[in-house]
Short mmCIF file of C-alpha atoms in Angstrom, two decimals:
data_model
loop_
_atom_site.label_atom_id
_atom_site.label_comp_id
_atom_site.label_asym_id
_atom_site.label_seq_id
_atom_site.Cartn_x
_atom_site.Cartn_y
_atom_site.Cartn_z
CA UNK A 58 19.21 2.91 -38.47
CA UNK A 59 22.82 1.81 -39.11
CA UNK A 60 25.19 3.59 -41.51
CA UNK A 61 24.56 1.09 -44.33
CA UNK A 62 20.81 1.58 -44.02
CA UNK A 63 21.25 5.37 -43.95
CA UNK A 64 23.34 5.28 -47.12
CA UNK A 65 20.84 3.05 -48.91
CA UNK A 66 17.95 5.24 -47.77
CA UNK A 67 19.69 8.28 -49.22
CA UNK A 68 20.43 6.50 -52.50
CA UNK A 69 16.83 5.28 -52.77
CA UNK A 70 15.64 8.91 -52.74
CA UNK A 71 18.36 10.11 -55.13
CA UNK A 72 17.03 11.69 -58.37
CA UNK A 73 19.48 9.69 -60.50
CA UNK A 74 17.50 6.58 -59.56
CA UNK A 75 18.25 3.41 -61.48
CA UNK A 76 21.48 4.74 -62.99
CA UNK A 77 23.05 4.40 -59.54
CA UNK A 78 22.61 0.62 -59.71
CA UNK A 79 24.52 0.19 -62.99
CA UNK A 80 27.42 -2.21 -62.42
CA UNK A 81 30.16 -3.14 -64.88
CA UNK A 82 31.70 -6.58 -64.86
CA UNK A 83 34.16 -8.75 -66.73
CA UNK A 84 35.25 -12.37 -66.29
CA UNK A 85 38.55 -14.11 -66.93
CA UNK A 86 38.16 -17.89 -66.72
CA UNK A 87 41.16 -20.25 -66.86
CA UNK A 88 40.76 -23.83 -68.11
CA UNK A 89 43.26 -26.59 -68.80
CA UNK A 90 43.12 -28.51 -72.05
CA UNK A 91 43.22 -32.27 -71.47
CA UNK A 92 43.22 -35.27 -73.78
CA UNK A 93 40.57 -37.98 -73.88
CA UNK A 94 42.31 -39.81 -71.03
CA UNK A 95 42.24 -36.78 -68.76
CA UNK A 96 45.97 -36.09 -69.13
CA UNK A 97 47.34 -32.57 -69.59
CA UNK A 98 47.55 -31.65 -73.27
CA UNK A 99 51.17 -31.31 -74.40
CA UNK A 100 50.62 -29.81 -77.85
CA UNK A 101 50.87 -26.14 -78.80
CA UNK A 102 48.05 -23.60 -78.53
CA UNK A 103 45.60 -24.44 -81.37
CA UNK A 104 46.26 -22.17 -84.36
CA UNK A 105 42.51 -21.90 -84.99
CA UNK A 106 42.25 -19.96 -81.71
CA UNK A 107 44.61 -17.28 -82.98
CA UNK A 108 47.57 -15.65 -81.27
CA UNK A 109 47.67 -15.89 -77.48
CA UNK A 110 49.67 -12.64 -77.48
CA UNK A 111 47.15 -10.43 -79.25
CA UNK A 112 43.70 -12.11 -79.16
CA UNK A 113 41.32 -10.11 -76.99
CA UNK A 114 39.14 -13.05 -75.87
CA UNK A 115 41.20 -16.24 -76.01
CA UNK A 116 44.73 -16.43 -74.66
CA UNK A 117 46.91 -18.63 -72.45
CA UNK A 118 48.31 -18.21 -68.97
CA UNK A 119 51.32 -20.20 -67.76
CA UNK A 120 51.22 -23.13 -70.16
CA UNK A 121 50.21 -23.72 -73.75
CA UNK A 122 47.58 -25.99 -72.21
CA UNK A 123 46.21 -23.38 -69.78
CA UNK A 124 43.60 -21.42 -71.73
CA UNK A 125 42.21 -18.13 -70.50
CA UNK A 126 38.86 -16.75 -71.70
CA UNK A 127 38.27 -13.01 -71.34
CA UNK A 128 34.89 -11.33 -71.71
CA UNK A 129 34.46 -7.67 -72.60
CA UNK A 130 33.14 -5.41 -69.87
CA UNK A 131 29.35 -5.48 -69.76
CA UNK A 132 26.59 -4.12 -67.53
CA UNK A 133 24.23 -7.08 -67.99
CA UNK A 134 24.72 -10.32 -66.08
CA UNK A 135 22.92 -12.26 -68.82
CA UNK A 136 25.10 -10.75 -71.52
CA UNK A 137 28.24 -11.42 -69.47
CA UNK A 138 27.44 -15.12 -69.13
CA UNK A 139 26.30 -15.43 -72.74
CA UNK A 140 29.53 -13.90 -74.07
CA UNK A 141 31.54 -16.26 -71.89
CA UNK A 142 29.44 -19.14 -73.23
CA UNK A 143 30.10 -18.12 -76.83
CA UNK A 144 33.87 -18.03 -76.20
CA UNK A 145 33.68 -21.54 -74.74
CA UNK A 146 31.57 -22.73 -77.68
CA UNK A 147 34.08 -21.56 -80.29
CA UNK A 148 37.07 -22.87 -78.37
CA UNK A 149 35.65 -26.35 -77.84
CA UNK A 150 34.73 -26.54 -81.53
CA UNK A 151 38.42 -26.13 -82.40
CA UNK A 152 39.78 -28.74 -80.00
CA UNK A 153 40.66 -32.09 -81.58
CA UNK A 154 39.57 -34.82 -79.16
CA UNK A 155 40.42 -32.55 -76.25
CA UNK A 156 38.37 -31.23 -73.36
CA UNK A 157 38.30 -28.39 -70.82
CA UNK A 158 39.16 -29.55 -67.30
CA UNK A 159 36.30 -28.49 -64.96
CA UNK A 160 38.35 -28.12 -61.75
CA UNK A 161 40.84 -25.64 -60.35
CA UNK A 162 43.35 -28.27 -59.24
CA UNK A 163 45.07 -29.78 -62.26
CA UNK A 164 44.59 -33.15 -63.85
CA UNK A 165 47.22 -35.87 -64.05
CA UNK A 166 50.55 -34.85 -65.55
CA UNK A 167 52.88 -37.61 -66.71
CA UNK A 168 56.07 -35.53 -66.63
CA UNK A 169 55.99 -32.09 -64.98
CA UNK A 170 59.30 -31.22 -66.65
CA UNK A 171 57.58 -31.43 -70.02
CA UNK A 172 54.67 -29.07 -69.29
CA UNK A 173 54.86 -26.72 -72.30
CA UNK A 174 55.41 -23.07 -71.41
CA UNK A 175 53.07 -20.60 -73.08
CA UNK A 176 54.62 -19.33 -76.32
CA UNK A 177 53.81 -15.84 -77.57
CA UNK A 178 55.95 -15.59 -80.69
CA UNK A 179 59.32 -14.00 -81.36
CA UNK A 180 58.58 -10.35 -80.59
CA UNK A 181 60.45 -8.89 -77.62
CA UNK A 182 57.17 -8.54 -75.72
CA UNK A 183 56.24 -12.14 -76.52
CA UNK A 184 59.64 -13.46 -75.43
CA UNK A 185 59.37 -11.52 -72.18
CA UNK A 186 56.01 -13.12 -71.38
CA UNK A 187 57.45 -16.60 -71.94
CA UNK A 188 60.60 -15.80 -69.93
CA UNK A 189 58.47 -14.56 -67.04
CA UNK A 190 56.76 -17.97 -67.00
CA UNK A 191 60.16 -19.68 -67.18
CA UNK A 192 61.05 -17.77 -64.04
CA UNK A 193 57.87 -18.96 -62.34
CA UNK A 194 58.86 -22.54 -63.15
CA UNK A 195 62.26 -22.17 -61.51
CA UNK A 196 60.78 -20.36 -58.51
CA UNK A 197 57.71 -22.41 -57.66
CA UNK A 198 57.62 -25.44 -59.92
CA UNK A 199 55.37 -26.17 -62.88
CA UNK A 200 52.47 -27.94 -61.07
CA UNK A 201 51.54 -24.80 -59.12
CA UNK A 202 51.39 -22.84 -62.36
CA UNK A 203 48.72 -25.04 -63.98
CA UNK A 204 46.19 -24.41 -61.22
CA UNK A 205 43.12 -22.68 -62.65
CA UNK A 206 40.91 -19.96 -61.27
CA UNK A 207 38.32 -17.35 -62.19
CA UNK A 208 38.93 -13.61 -61.95
CA UNK A 209 36.01 -11.20 -61.62
CA UNK A 210 36.42 -7.55 -62.58
CA UNK A 211 34.00 -5.08 -61.03
CA UNK A 212 33.27 -1.35 -61.08
CA UNK A 213 30.35 0.93 -60.20
CA UNK A 214 28.84 3.76 -62.22
CA UNK A 215 30.09 7.34 -62.31
CA UNK A 216 26.61 8.38 -61.17
CA UNK A 217 26.94 6.33 -57.98
CA UNK A 218 30.40 7.73 -57.28
CA UNK A 219 29.04 11.26 -57.74
CA UNK A 220 26.07 10.55 -55.47
CA UNK A 221 28.33 9.19 -52.72
CA UNK A 222 30.70 12.14 -53.17
CA UNK A 223 27.83 14.62 -52.79
CA UNK A 224 26.31 12.72 -49.85
CA UNK A 225 29.59 12.80 -47.92
CA UNK A 226 30.35 16.40 -48.87
CA UNK A 227 33.90 15.34 -49.74
CA UNK A 228 36.59 17.94 -50.50
CA UNK A 229 38.41 15.42 -52.69
CA UNK A 230 38.24 15.53 -56.46
CA UNK A 231 35.97 12.86 -57.91
CA UNK A 232 39.03 10.90 -59.13
CA UNK A 233 40.59 11.00 -55.65
CA UNK A 234 37.25 10.09 -54.04
CA UNK A 235 36.81 7.14 -56.40
CA UNK A 236 40.24 5.74 -55.57
CA UNK A 237 39.62 6.22 -51.86
CA UNK A 238 36.25 4.46 -52.20
CA UNK A 239 37.72 1.49 -54.02
CA UNK A 240 40.37 1.08 -51.33
CA UNK A 241 37.63 1.28 -48.68
CA UNK A 242 35.92 -1.54 -50.58
CA UNK A 243 39.15 -3.53 -50.83
CA UNK A 244 39.77 -3.36 -47.07
CA UNK A 245 36.30 -4.68 -46.28
CA UNK A 246 36.74 -7.27 -49.01
CA UNK A 247 39.90 -8.45 -47.28
CA UNK A 248 38.10 -8.60 -43.91
CA UNK A 249 35.39 -10.78 -45.45
CA UNK A 250 37.34 -12.59 -48.18
CA UNK A 251 36.95 -15.88 -46.29
CA UNK A 252 33.30 -15.83 -47.40
CA UNK A 253 34.34 -16.57 -50.99
CA UNK A 254 36.25 -19.82 -50.38
CA UNK A 255 33.57 -20.86 -47.91
CA UNK A 256 30.75 -20.47 -50.44
CA UNK A 257 32.57 -20.91 -53.75
CA UNK A 258 35.69 -22.89 -52.90
CA UNK A 259 35.61 -26.06 -54.98
CA UNK A 260 38.96 -27.69 -54.36
CA UNK A 261 38.74 -29.70 -51.12
CA UNK A 262 40.50 -32.57 -52.90
CA UNK A 263 43.34 -33.10 -55.34
CA UNK A 264 44.93 -35.83 -57.40
CA UNK A 265 47.76 -37.53 -55.52
CA UNK A 266 49.93 -37.02 -58.60
CA UNK A 267 49.89 -33.26 -57.94
CA UNK A 268 52.22 -33.71 -54.96
CA UNK A 269 54.61 -35.89 -56.94
CA UNK A 270 57.62 -37.05 -55.00
CA UNK A 271 57.69 -34.05 -52.64
CA UNK A 272 54.79 -35.28 -50.51
CA UNK A 273 53.23 -33.04 -47.89
CA UNK A 274 53.25 -32.44 -44.16
CA UNK A 275 49.45 -32.43 -44.26
CA UNK A 276 47.67 -35.60 -43.20
CA UNK A 277 45.16 -36.22 -45.98
CA UNK A 278 42.22 -38.57 -46.09
CA UNK A 279 41.88 -40.69 -49.20
CA UNK A 280 39.23 -41.72 -51.68
CA UNK A 281 40.57 -44.83 -53.33
CA UNK A 282 44.26 -44.60 -54.19
CA UNK A 283 44.29 -41.52 -56.36
CA UNK A 284 42.43 -38.76 -54.50
CA UNK A 285 43.56 -36.86 -51.41
CA UNK A 286 41.24 -34.58 -49.45
CA UNK A 287 40.75 -32.71 -46.19
CA UNK A 288 37.33 -33.42 -44.63
CA UNK A 289 36.46 -29.75 -43.98
CA UNK A 290 38.61 -27.99 -46.61
CA UNK A 291 37.10 -25.54 -49.08
CA UNK A 292 39.90 -24.37 -51.39
CA UNK A 293 43.24 -26.17 -51.49
CA UNK A 294 43.94 -23.94 -54.47
CA UNK A 295 44.32 -21.04 -52.02
CA UNK A 296 46.30 -23.03 -49.45
CA UNK A 297 50.06 -23.42 -49.16
CA UNK A 298 49.70 -26.29 -51.64
CA UNK A 299 48.19 -23.99 -54.23
CA UNK A 300 48.78 -20.62 -55.77
CA UNK A 301 50.79 -18.91 -53.05
CA UNK A 302 54.30 -17.54 -52.57
CA UNK A 303 55.87 -17.58 -49.11
CA UNK A 304 58.59 -15.20 -50.34
CA UNK A 305 55.86 -12.55 -50.48
CA UNK A 306 54.65 -12.99 -46.90
CA UNK A 307 56.91 -10.21 -45.62
CA UNK A 308 56.27 -7.66 -48.37
CA UNK A 309 53.76 -5.72 -46.26
CA UNK A 310 51.57 -4.49 -49.09
CA UNK A 311 49.24 -1.81 -47.68
CA UNK A 312 45.67 -1.24 -48.85
CA UNK A 313 44.99 1.74 -46.60
CA UNK A 314 45.19 4.20 -49.50
CA UNK A 315 46.29 4.42 -53.11
CA UNK A 316 49.45 6.23 -51.99
CA UNK A 317 50.35 3.54 -49.44
CA UNK A 318 49.61 0.80 -51.97
CA UNK A 319 51.83 2.31 -54.67
CA UNK A 320 54.61 2.95 -52.17
CA UNK A 321 54.62 -0.62 -50.81
CA UNK A 322 54.32 -2.23 -54.26
CA UNK A 323 57.19 -0.08 -55.50
CA UNK A 324 59.31 -1.28 -52.60
CA UNK A 325 58.25 -4.89 -53.23
CA UNK A 326 59.27 -5.02 -56.90
CA UNK A 327 62.73 -3.74 -55.96
CA UNK A 328 63.29 -6.17 -53.08
CA UNK A 329 66.03 -8.73 -53.83
CA UNK A 330 65.56 -12.38 -52.95
CA UNK A 331 68.48 -14.48 -51.70
CA UNK A 332 66.56 -17.63 -52.59
CA UNK A 333 65.78 -16.60 -56.15
CA UNK A 334 69.31 -15.26 -56.66
CA UNK A 335 70.49 -18.88 -56.38
CA UNK A 336 68.62 -19.64 -59.61
CA UNK A 337 70.60 -17.09 -61.59
CA UNK A 338 69.19 -14.67 -64.13
CA UNK A 339 71.24 -15.43 -67.24
CA UNK A 340 73.29 -18.61 -67.04
CA UNK A 341 75.54 -19.78 -69.89
CA UNK A 342 73.89 -17.26 -72.18
CA UNK A 343 70.35 -18.44 -71.44
CA UNK A 344 67.80 -16.53 -69.34
CA UNK A 345 66.20 -18.36 -66.42
CA UNK A 346 64.09 -15.49 -65.06
CA UNK A 347 63.56 -11.79 -65.65
CA UNK A 348 65.46 -10.83 -62.47
CA UNK A 349 66.15 -12.21 -59.00
CA UNK A 350 63.86 -9.94 -57.01
CA UNK A 351 60.99 -11.28 -54.88
CA UNK A 352 58.75 -10.18 -57.77
CA UNK A 353 59.97 -10.39 -61.34
CA UNK A 354 57.18 -8.01 -62.33
CA UNK A 355 54.04 -6.74 -60.58
CA UNK A 356 51.90 -9.56 -61.97
CA UNK A 357 53.76 -11.98 -59.70
CA UNK A 358 52.16 -10.36 -56.64
CA UNK A 359 49.75 -13.07 -55.46
CA UNK A 360 46.81 -11.37 -53.81
CA UNK A 361 43.10 -12.24 -53.57
CA UNK A 362 42.20 -8.75 -54.83
CA UNK A 363 43.87 -6.06 -56.92
CA UNK A 364 43.07 -2.41 -57.63
CA UNK A 365 43.28 -1.93 -61.41
CA UNK A 366 43.25 0.57 -64.25
CA UNK A 367 43.57 -0.25 -67.93
CA UNK A 368 47.18 0.51 -68.86
CA UNK A 369 48.16 2.66 -71.82
CA UNK A 370 51.03 1.60 -74.03
CA UNK A 371 53.87 0.10 -71.99
CA UNK A 372 52.59 1.29 -68.60
CA UNK A 373 52.97 -1.04 -65.64
CA UNK A 374 49.87 -1.60 -63.46
CA UNK A 375 51.20 0.81 -60.84
CA UNK A 376 52.00 3.47 -63.40
CA UNK A 377 48.44 3.28 -64.70
CA UNK A 378 47.08 3.67 -61.16
CA UNK A 379 49.41 6.57 -60.43
CA UNK A 380 48.28 8.31 -63.63
CA UNK A 381 44.54 8.33 -63.07
CA UNK A 382 43.60 6.32 -59.97
CA UNK A 383 41.59 3.13 -59.57
CA UNK A 384 39.18 2.24 -62.36
CA UNK A 385 37.97 -1.17 -61.17
CA UNK A 386 38.92 -4.02 -58.87
CA UNK A 387 39.87 -7.58 -59.73
CA UNK A 388 38.61 -10.38 -57.48
CA UNK A 389 41.08 -13.27 -57.56
CA UNK A 390 39.78 -15.61 -54.84
CA UNK A 391 37.46 -17.75 -56.96
CA UNK A 392 37.88 -21.44 -57.73
CA UNK A 393 36.51 -22.85 -60.97
CA UNK A 394 32.92 -23.94 -60.28
CA UNK A 395 32.71 -27.52 -61.60
CA UNK A 396 28.92 -27.55 -61.50
CA UNK A 397 28.60 -25.20 -64.47
CA UNK A 398 30.29 -25.55 -67.89
CA UNK A 399 31.53 -21.95 -67.70
CA UNK A 400 33.26 -22.21 -64.33
CA UNK A 401 31.01 -19.52 -62.79
CA UNK A 402 27.23 -19.06 -62.58
CA UNK A 403 24.84 -16.11 -62.70
CA UNK A 404 23.97 -16.68 -59.05
CA UNK A 405 27.63 -16.36 -58.13
CA UNK A 406 27.93 -13.10 -60.07
CA UNK A 407 24.88 -11.70 -58.25
CA UNK A 408 26.30 -12.71 -54.87
CA UNK A 409 29.63 -11.09 -55.80
CA UNK A 410 27.77 -7.89 -56.70
CA UNK A 411 26.16 -7.87 -53.24
CA UNK A 412 29.41 -8.73 -51.48
CA UNK A 413 31.35 -5.93 -53.20
CA UNK A 414 28.66 -3.26 -52.95
CA UNK A 415 28.22 -4.02 -49.25
CA UNK A 416 31.99 -3.75 -48.83
CA UNK A 417 31.86 -0.34 -50.52
CA UNK A 418 28.89 1.06 -48.60
CA UNK A 419 30.02 -0.16 -45.16
CA UNK A 420 32.45 2.10 -43.21
CA UNK A 421 36.00 0.84 -43.59
CA UNK A 422 38.77 1.88 -41.21
CA UNK A 423 42.46 1.46 -41.95
CA UNK A 424 43.93 -1.99 -41.26
CA UNK A 425 46.67 -2.14 -38.63
CA UNK A 426 49.16 -4.95 -37.99
CA UNK A 427 46.90 -6.70 -35.47
CA UNK A 428 43.91 -6.76 -37.82
CA UNK A 429 46.14 -7.88 -40.68
CA UNK A 430 47.03 -10.98 -38.66
CA UNK A 431 43.33 -11.55 -37.95
CA UNK A 432 42.49 -11.30 -41.66
CA UNK A 433 45.16 -13.80 -42.65
CA UNK A 434 44.25 -16.23 -39.85
CA UNK A 435 40.53 -16.19 -40.76
CA UNK A 436 41.28 -16.89 -44.41
CA UNK A 437 43.63 -19.79 -43.64
CA UNK A 438 41.12 -21.32 -41.23
CA UNK A 439 38.33 -21.29 -43.81
CA UNK A 440 40.57 -22.61 -46.58
CA UNK A 441 41.50 -25.69 -44.56
CA UNK A 442 38.60 -26.12 -42.11
CA UNK A 443 35.78 -23.95 -43.43
CA UNK A 444 33.07 -26.63 -43.33
CA UNK A 445 33.71 -27.54 -39.72
CA UNK A 446 30.36 -26.61 -38.05
CA UNK A 447 32.22 -25.62 -34.88
CA UNK A 448 34.71 -23.32 -36.60
CA UNK A 449 35.22 -19.92 -35.00
CA UNK A 450 36.78 -16.86 -36.60
CA UNK A 451 37.97 -13.58 -35.13
CA UNK A 452 36.32 -10.18 -35.53
CA UNK A 453 37.72 -7.09 -33.83
CA UNK A 454 39.73 -9.34 -31.57
CA UNK A 455 36.71 -11.37 -30.41
CA UNK A 456 35.84 -14.97 -31.29
CA UNK A 457 32.69 -15.51 -33.35
CA UNK A 458 31.24 -18.61 -34.96
CA UNK A 459 31.56 -18.69 -38.74
CA UNK A 460 27.86 -19.32 -39.24
CA UNK A 461 26.92 -16.39 -36.96
CA UNK A 462 29.39 -14.07 -38.70
CA UNK A 463 28.17 -15.14 -42.14
CA UNK A 464 24.49 -14.80 -41.17
CA UNK A 465 25.12 -11.19 -40.14
CA UNK A 466 26.87 -10.49 -43.44
CA UNK A 467 24.00 -12.07 -45.38
CA UNK A 468 21.62 -9.72 -43.58
CA UNK A 469 23.69 -6.82 -44.91
CA UNK A 470 23.74 -8.34 -48.39
CA UNK A 471 19.94 -8.58 -48.21
CA UNK A 472 19.62 -4.84 -47.52
CA UNK A 473 21.74 -4.04 -50.58
CA UNK A 474 19.85 -6.65 -52.61
CA UNK A 475 16.50 -5.04 -51.79
CA UNK A 476 17.84 -1.68 -52.98
CA UNK A 477 19.10 -3.18 -56.25
CA UNK A 478 15.91 -5.19 -56.82
CA UNK A 479 13.76 -2.09 -56.26
CA UNK A 480 14.99 -1.02 -59.71
CA UNK A 481 14.27 -4.40 -61.37
CA UNK A 482 11.08 -5.94 -62.68
CA UNK A 483 12.09 -9.17 -60.98
CA UNK A 484 14.12 -9.96 -57.84
CA UNK A 485 17.39 -11.45 -59.15
CA UNK A 486 19.40 -10.47 -56.09
CA UNK A 487 16.95 -11.83 -53.57
CA UNK A 488 16.80 -15.00 -55.68
CA UNK A 489 20.60 -15.24 -55.55
CA UNK A 490 20.56 -14.81 -51.79
CA UNK A 491 17.94 -17.54 -51.52
CA UNK A 492 20.24 -19.81 -53.54
CA UNK A 493 23.28 -19.31 -51.28
CA UNK A 494 21.70 -18.64 -47.86
CA UNK A 495 21.27 -22.37 -47.00
CA UNK A 496 25.08 -22.59 -46.97
CA UNK A 497 25.15 -20.31 -43.92
CA UNK A 498 23.87 -23.04 -41.61
CA UNK A 499 24.62 -26.11 -43.73
CA UNK A 500 28.22 -26.39 -45.00
CA UNK A 501 27.22 -29.39 -47.10
CA UNK A 502 25.40 -26.98 -49.45
CA UNK A 503 28.63 -25.13 -50.37
CA UNK A 504 30.40 -26.01 -53.61
CA UNK A 505 33.18 -27.83 -51.76
CA UNK A 506 30.62 -29.75 -49.71
CA UNK A 507 28.71 -30.82 -52.81
CA UNK A 508 31.88 -31.81 -54.64
CA UNK A 509 33.25 -33.92 -51.80
CA UNK A 510 29.87 -35.62 -51.33
CA UNK A 511 29.76 -36.59 -55.01
CA UNK A 512 33.32 -37.90 -54.93
CA UNK A 513 32.58 -40.04 -51.88
CA UNK A 514 29.37 -41.39 -53.40
CA UNK A 515 31.14 -42.22 -56.66
CA UNK A 516 34.01 -43.86 -54.73
CA UNK A 517 36.22 -43.19 -57.72
CA UNK A 518 39.27 -41.00 -58.32
CA UNK A 519 38.53 -37.30 -58.71
CA UNK A 520 40.14 -37.45 -62.16
CA UNK A 521 37.50 -39.96 -63.36
CA UNK A 522 34.66 -37.84 -61.95
CA UNK A 523 36.06 -34.68 -63.52
CA UNK A 524 36.68 -36.32 -66.90
CA UNK A 525 33.09 -37.49 -67.05
CA UNK A 526 32.01 -33.89 -66.44
CA UNK A 527 34.37 -32.60 -69.14
CA UNK A 528 32.85 -34.95 -71.71
CA UNK A 529 29.33 -34.02 -70.62
CA UNK A 530 30.12 -30.31 -70.98
CA UNK A 531 31.67 -30.82 -74.42
CA UNK A 532 28.40 -32.35 -75.58
CA UNK A 533 26.51 -29.36 -74.22
CA UNK A 534 28.81 -26.94 -76.04
CA UNK A 535 28.32 -28.85 -79.27
CA UNK A 536 24.56 -28.27 -78.95
CA UNK A 537 24.97 -24.68 -77.73
CA UNK A 538 23.97 -21.87 -80.11
CA UNK A 539 25.87 -18.58 -80.28
CA UNK A 540 24.05 -15.72 -78.57
CA UNK A 541 26.30 -12.65 -78.75
CA UNK A 542 28.96 -13.54 -81.34
CA UNK A 543 29.07 -15.54 -84.54
CA UNK A 544 31.57 -18.19 -85.54
CA UNK A 545 32.67 -15.94 -88.40
CA UNK A 546 33.49 -13.14 -85.96
CA UNK A 547 35.65 -15.49 -83.89
CA UNK A 548 37.38 -16.86 -86.98
CA UNK A 549 38.16 -13.35 -88.19
CA UNK A 550 39.40 -12.31 -84.73
CA UNK A 551 41.77 -15.30 -84.69
CA UNK A 552 43.10 -14.40 -88.13
CA UNK A 553 43.61 -10.76 -87.21
CA UNK A 554 45.38 -11.67 -83.96
CA UNK A 555 47.95 -13.73 -85.87
CA UNK A 556 48.53 -10.82 -88.23
CA UNK A 557 48.95 -8.46 -85.26
CA UNK A 558 51.52 -10.78 -83.69
CA UNK A 559 53.52 -10.91 -86.94
CA UNK A 560 53.40 -7.12 -87.17
CA UNK A 561 54.78 -6.79 -83.63
CA UNK A 562 57.63 -9.11 -84.53
CA UNK A 563 58.45 -7.05 -87.63
CA UNK A 564 58.39 -3.76 -85.74
CA UNK A 565 60.91 -4.77 -83.06
CA UNK A 566 64.32 -3.10 -83.06
CA UNK A 567 67.48 -3.83 -81.11
CA UNK A 568 68.30 -6.89 -79.03
CA UNK A 569 66.15 -8.63 -76.43
CA UNK A 570 68.73 -7.68 -73.78
CA UNK A 571 68.29 -4.02 -74.68
CA UNK A 572 64.51 -4.39 -74.61
CA UNK A 573 64.57 -5.82 -71.08
CA UNK A 574 66.96 -3.16 -69.85
CA UNK A 575 64.74 -0.42 -71.25
CA UNK A 576 61.58 -2.05 -69.85
CA UNK A 577 62.89 -2.20 -66.29
CA UNK A 578 64.38 1.29 -66.55
CA UNK A 579 60.88 2.60 -67.31
CA UNK A 580 59.12 0.24 -64.89
CA UNK A 581 61.33 0.98 -61.91
CA UNK A 582 61.81 4.66 -62.66
#
């Protein structure tokens, strides 16, 4: 019996029973607004959706056109998806001849210099959020910033943490043990993160307009004149063409413990950048970025996973973690799934549950420099060549075929799924495994494989294919009935968010310069 089986056997006999299987989840889904021609919307955030600064469910990311939908934390997969559906329903009902783009890679943009930055009002906090995005524009360009993704927040029950603490006879406090456990999970997540773009990557192609005049060193294949693709790619969103930052490659963020993580992040946010210094911070009286460090703020750290704790007041993410340890983790390696109106499906959520629980319950040694290189190389291979049937990855310094590696992981997922399903009337986790297991031996069954097949069959630009989906999904949302919210509740939330933004603006004191100085004094210590 291996260590995973031993742990599951112990948990199966535990008197707390079903309470150990309680999982908490939240979703943040990004979606571009586009017009009826499939072009990026250039108007301001719809007033009917409330204030992007203070609304708890509907906000914006980089651009006024880049919506972000945020569910509350819930322990039911059905409720999670239904709440996300309700948010989509209300939003679409307030869009005037506009649609939600169903892909991660952006639609056609006529003039990248005119992409409207997200506006959060005239409070100091609101101005800082917009200025941060102005800095991103100068650093990386606007097209990269309108790439969409899905973030998945995940935590396990206090009862399970206590059971694992007791089983291991740990001398750590429960808070210390929890943080250690989440970092154990994160390290295994990073070892296996290539699984997510392989299964769920849905950006093997992009519109040629995304590259603009800069072109690319990559030799793309073409569908018609408007679509570029790589035959075996899974997620160009996660490639060098997508949401990445080469300035961060040398930061050396460590996930071997909470202490190492906080130490390396602290060093990273203080590290100056010669390249970004060329931009200037305040030029001719106008800010261009928050500062000229490699990271303006912690949020600029591009990573496929983050340890998180809900911040209090003006705390930075690291300050929240230092105060009380890890509360949950944020999975950031998910493309928008174009085959569902919500960008993510129940079967994906179930598979993520299995992936993360297996990562937690499997022994997880510290990652050294050699393994770090292996982790990065595996991820890059799968991003660009993941559907190549002959692709090999590395594990513990030895070559292994992707399909063999993935089959072994699926066997582990199945063990965890049987434990979870033993507390259910049905078998949702085994059903989810049955949905995704064909991808192990047949790359064509993955999301990227299905998408590329449909594009080739349609023999039309990706933008036309995606726009047809957007219109189809709008019709479905029009017929959709609210399940967890009411339209009145959304309308009231929008109204209250605008009032809260105005209150913030009225409560500000001093100049914006003084606000920034005080913020970084507190953030950097």
